[in-house]
Coordinates of N, CA and C in Angstrom, one line a residue:
M860 N 0.8 -1.2 0.0 CA 0.0 0.0 0.0 C 0.9 1.3 0.0
D861 N 2.0 1.2 0.7 CA 2.9 2.4 0.8 C 3.5 2.6 -0.6
Y862 N 3.8 1.6 -1.3 CA 4.4 1.7 -2.6 C 3.4 2.4 -3.6
I863 N 2.1 2.1 -3.5 CA 1.1 2.8 -4.4 C 1.1 4.3 -4.0
E864 N 1.1 4.6 -2.8 CA 1.0 6.0 -2.4 C 2.3 6.8 -2.9
K865 N 3.4 6.2 -2.9 CA 4.6 6.8 -3.4 C 4.5 7.0 -4.9
V866 N 4.0 6.0 -5.6 CA 3.8 6.1 -7.0 C 2.8 7.2 -7.4
L867 N 1.7 7.3 -6.7 CA 0.7 8.3 -6.9 C 1.3 9.7 -6.6
E868 N 2.1 9.9 -5.6 CA 2.7 11.1 -5.2 C 3.7 11.6 -6.3
K869 N 4.5 10.6 -6.9 CA 5.4 10.9 -8.0 C 4.6 11.4 -9.2
L870 N 3.5 10.7 -9.5 CA 2.7 11.1 -10.7 C 2.1 12.5 -10.5
K871 N 1.7 12.8 -9.3 CA 1.2 14.2 -9.1 C 2.2 15.2 -9.3
E872 N 3.4 14.9 -8.8 CA 4.6 15.8 -8.9 C 4.9 16.0 -10.4
W873 N 5.0 14.9 -11.2 CA 5.3 15.0 -12.6 C 4.2 15.8 -13.4
G874 N 2.9 15.5 -12.9 CA 1.8 16.3 -13.6 C 1.9 17.8 -13.3
R875 N 2.2 18.1 -12.1 CA 2.4 19.6 -11.8 C 3.5 20.2 -12.6
R876 N 4.6 19.4 -12.7 CA 5.8 19.9 -13.5 C 5.4 20.1 -14.9
L877 N 4.7 19.1 -15.5 CA 4.3 19.2 -16.9 C 3.3 20.4 -17.1
I878 N 2.4 20.6 -16.3 CA 1.4 21.7 -16.4 C 2.2 23.0 -16.3
E879 N 3.1 23.1 -15.3 CA 3.9 24.3 -15.2 C 4.8 24.6 -16.4
T880 N 5.3 23.5 -17.0 CA 6.2 23.7 -18.2 C 5.3 24.1 -19.4
L881 N 4.1 23.6 -19.5 CA 3.3 23.9 -20.7 C 2.6 25.3 -20.5
L882 N 2.1 25.6 -19.4 CA 1.4 26.8 -19.2 C 2.2 27.9 -18.5
G883 N 3.4 27.6 -18.0 CA 4.2 28.6 -17.3 C 3.8 28.6 -15.8
P884 N 4.6 29.3 -15.0 CA 4.3 29.3 -13.6 C 3.0 30.0 -13.3
E885 N 2.5 29.9 -12.1 CA 1.2 30.5 -11.8 C 1.4 32.0 -11.9
V886 N 0.4 32.6 -12.5 CA 0.4 34.1 -12.8 C 0.2 34.8 -11.5
E887 N 1.1 35.8 -11.2 CA 0.9 36.7 -10.0 C 0.3 38.0 -10.5
P888 N -0.7 38.5 -9.8 CA -1.2 39.8 -10.2 C -0.2 40.9 -10.2
E889 N -0.3 41.8 -11.1 CA 0.6 42.9 -11.2 C 0.4 43.9 -10.1
P890 N 1.4 44.4 -9.4 CA 1.2 45.3 -8.4 C 0.7 46.6 -9.0
E891 N -0.2 47.3 -8.2 CA -0.8 48.6 -8.7 C 0.3 49.6 -8.7
P892 N 0.4 50.5 -9.7 CA 1.4 51.5 -9.7 C 1.2 52.5 -8.6
I893 N 2.2 53.1 -8.1 CA 2.1 54.1 -7.0 C 2.1 55.4 -7.7
P894 N 1.1 56.2 -7.4 CA 1.0 57.6 -8.0 C 2.1 58.5 -7.5
I895 N 2.7 59.2 -8.4 CA 3.8 60.1 -8.1 C 3.2 61.5 -8.1
P896 N 3.4 62.3 -7.1 CA 2.9 63.6 -7.0 C 3.6 64.5 -8.0
V897 N 2.9 65.4 -8.7 CA 3.5 66.3 -9.7 C 3.2 67.7 -9.2
N898 N 4.2 68.6 -9.3 CA 4.0 70.0 -8.9 C 3.5 70.7 -10.2
D899 N 2.1 70.9 -10.2 CA 1.5 71.5 -11.3 C 1.6 73.0 -11.3
R900 N 1.9 73.6 -10.1 CA 2.0 75.1 -10.0 C 3.2 75.6 -10.9
A901 N 4.3 74.9 -10.9 CA 5.4 75.3 -11.7 C 5.1 75.3 -13.2
R902 N 4.3 74.4 -13.6 CA 3.9 74.3 -15.0 C 3.0 75.4 -15.4
Q903 N 2.1 75.8 -14.5 CA 1.1 76.8 -14.8 C 1.7 78.2 -14.9
R904 N 2.8 78.5 -14.2 CA 3.4 79.9 -14.2 C 4.1 80.2 -15.6
R905 N 4.5 79.2 -16.3 CA 5.2 79.4 -17.5 C 4.4 79.8 -18.7

């Protein structure tokens, strides 16, 4: 019984590797850009 569990675990691992190779690693969401303050007053005077 222990042998079957080891074989199944190896198959799961190979399946995960195969899917990751074909589809790429899990996609992580892009971090939202941080707004950069702009000094508009200097632009308006010109």
